[in-house]
């Protein structure tokens, strides 16, 4: 992929933000943590908040939106999200409204030369979506985190992507043995919760067969997973492609 950058600025239950640059078009997916954390992580990888043309939000959980209020106070960056997620966001902050662009769960938005398309994902929020980013070359990048399981829509949208960011949230044994209360373990492991390492890696051969060459495992649980465990599960398949793990507290460059 020529002239494309994709960097996870940080990832996991403490906050998520991914920076994508295609030529001179620069966008963010999600804006968790503080504005200060977001802008300094972005600067550290050569980005600049003033060049960001749009922010695309997957869903309204705080680890995906907590920088939005301050960002909206200081910058006029269009923020795209579904109507149902927006209702929840607007219940707690008024500033975001001025930059907000609401959509149905299936929407398409052109940002310069790239085309961002959403698709619904199974998660325990009011609404949740993943994205594909269509490039001028005809290639695409796929993005899906906070997904309880791999649905038909996720397959249809992610297959054929050159690069994919996909959730690999927890190791099943670590979740089972871990400190979380029983109700939370059930929630995380449910079909509308988070994707396990096992379910993630079971999907990877399909991605590779469809042409995917770069995969970033993302939204790892800090309690119920480690980068080594997530990578071990994905690498055990010997897929012969580039696989990396998005770190919780530091930028991870996929492309
Ligand atoms: Zn969530
Ligand atoms: Zn999340």
mmCIF file of N, CA, C and O in Angstrom, residues 4 7 29 34 54-55 64 72 79 102-103 132 138 147 149 160 163 182 187 197 221 251:
data_model
loop_
_atom_site.group_PDB
_atom_site.id
_atom_site.type_symbol
_atom_site.label_atom_id
_atom_site.label_comp_id
_atom_site.label_asym_id
_atom_site.label_seq_id
_atom_site.Cartn_x
_atom_site.Cartn_y
_atom_site.Cartn_z
ATOM 1 N N UNK A 4 0.500 5.095 2.553
ATOM 2 C CA UNK A 4 -0.535 4.867 3.566
ATOM 3 C C UNK A 4 0.131 4.613 4.908
ATOM 4 O O UNK A 4 1.127 3.883 4.976
ATOM 5 N N UNK A 7 -1.582 3.703 12.274
ATOM 6 C CA UNK A 7 -0.962 3.563 13.586
ATOM 7 C C UNK A 7 -2.041 3.525 14.658
ATOM 8 O O UNK A 7 -2.875 4.430 14.741
ATOM 9 N N UNK A 29 -9.963 6.901 13.884
ATOM 10 C CA UNK A 29 -11.090 6.063 14.289
ATOM 11 C C UNK A 29 -11.063 5.998 15.813
ATOM 12 O O UNK A 29 -10.061 5.602 16.407
ATOM 13 N N UNK A 34 -7.843 11.115 27.075
ATOM 14 C CA UNK A 34 -7.996 12.576 27.105
ATOM 15 C C UNK A 34 -7.524 13.185 25.792
ATOM 16 O O UNK A 34 -6.787 12.550 25.030
ATOM 17 N N UNK A 54 -11.434 14.163 9.764
ATOM 18 C CA UNK A 54 -12.671 13.607 10.329
ATOM 19 C C UNK A 54 -12.332 12.562 11.380
ATOM 20 O O UNK A 54 -11.269 11.945 11.321
ATOM 21 N N UNK A 55 -13.249 12.404 12.337
ATOM 22 C CA UNK A 55 -13.114 11.343 13.334
ATOM 23 C C UNK A 55 -14.329 10.429 13.187
ATOM 24 O O UNK A 55 -15.478 10.905 13.172
ATOM 25 N N UNK A 64 -13.976 4.880 23.854
ATOM 26 C CA UNK A 64 -13.930 5.267 22.441
ATOM 27 C C UNK A 64 -14.266 6.737 22.205
ATOM 28 O O UNK A 64 -14.077 7.240 21.087
ATOM 29 N N UNK A 72 -13.887 18.862 20.818
ATOM 30 C CA UNK A 72 -14.928 19.699 20.215
ATOM 31 C C UNK A 72 -14.869 21.134 20.711
ATOM 32 O O UNK A 72 -15.266 22.056 20.012
ATOM 33 N N UNK A 79 -17.195 14.954 13.422
ATOM 34 C CA UNK A 79 -17.224 13.678 14.138
ATOM 35 C C UNK A 79 -18.400 12.863 13.609
ATOM 36 O O UNK A 79 -19.550 13.295 13.711
ATOM 37 N N UNK A 102 -24.502 12.787 12.268
ATOM 38 C CA UNK A 102 -25.158 11.521 12.643
ATOM 39 C C UNK A 102 -25.508 10.709 11.400
ATOM 40 O O UNK A 102 -25.855 11.260 10.362
ATOM 41 N N UNK A 103 -25.446 9.407 11.566
ATOM 42 C CA UNK A 103 -25.701 8.508 10.445
ATOM 43 C C UNK A 103 -26.547 7.316 10.891
ATOM 44 O O UNK A 103 -26.625 7.004 12.077
ATOM 45 N N UNK A 132 -14.727 0.120 6.965
ATOM 46 C CA UNK A 132 -13.712 -0.139 5.945
ATOM 47 C C UNK A 132 -13.298 1.210 5.363
ATOM 48 O O UNK A 132 -14.116 2.133 5.279
ATOM 49 N N UNK A 138 -7.998 1.151 -4.967
ATOM 50 C CA UNK A 138 -8.996 0.086 -5.016
ATOM 51 C C UNK A 138 -8.873 -0.868 -3.843
ATOM 52 O O UNK A 138 -9.766 -1.666 -3.571
ATOM 53 N N UNK A 147 -16.393 -6.567 19.311
ATOM 54 C CA UNK A 147 -17.290 -7.465 18.575
ATOM 55 C C UNK A 147 -17.380 -8.774 19.363
ATOM 56 O O UNK A 147 -16.372 -9.380 19.697
ATOM 57 N N UNK A 149 -18.776 -11.587 18.384
ATOM 58 C CA UNK A 149 -18.487 -12.728 17.519
ATOM 59 C C UNK A 149 -18.374 -12.236 16.079
ATOM 60 O O UNK A 149 -18.710 -11.089 15.781
ATOM 61 N N UNK A 160 -11.232 -9.390 1.904
ATOM 62 C CA UNK A 160 -10.755 -8.602 0.766
ATOM 63 C C UNK A 160 -9.950 -7.382 1.169
ATOM 64 O O UNK A 160 -9.438 -6.659 0.313
ATOM 65 N N UNK A 163 -5.269 -4.743 4.701
ATOM 66 C CA UNK A 163 -4.840 -4.673 6.103
ATOM 67 C C UNK A 163 -6.076 -4.640 6.988
ATOM 68 O O UNK A 163 -7.103 -4.065 6.604
ATOM 69 N N UNK A 182 -18.531 -12.761 38.225
ATOM 70 C CA UNK A 182 -19.131 -13.705 37.270
ATOM 71 C C UNK A 182 -19.953 -12.989 36.199
ATOM 72 O O UNK A 182 -19.870 -13.322 35.016
ATOM 73 N N UNK A 187 -20.652 -11.199 30.502
ATOM 74 C CA UNK A 187 -20.839 -10.081 29.570
ATOM 75 C C UNK A 187 -19.722 -10.032 28.527
ATOM 76 O O UNK A 187 -19.980 -9.914 27.324
ATOM 77 N N UNK A 197 -9.228 -14.404 21.900
ATOM 78 C CA UNK A 197 -8.081 -14.739 21.046
ATOM 79 C C UNK A 197 -8.432 -15.912 20.122
ATOM 80 O O UNK A 197 -8.064 -15.918 18.946
ATOM 81 N N UNK A 221 -7.585 -6.975 26.422
ATOM 82 C CA UNK A 221 -7.919 -6.743 27.823
ATOM 83 C C UNK A 221 -6.626 -6.642 28.634
ATOM 84 O O UNK A 221 -5.695 -7.421 28.429
ATOM 85 N N UNK A 251 2.016 3.953 20.856
ATOM 86 C CA UNK A 251 1.636 3.755 19.459
ATOM 87 C C UNK A 251 2.224 2.473 18.858
ATOM 88 O O UNK A 251 3.355 2.097 19.168
#
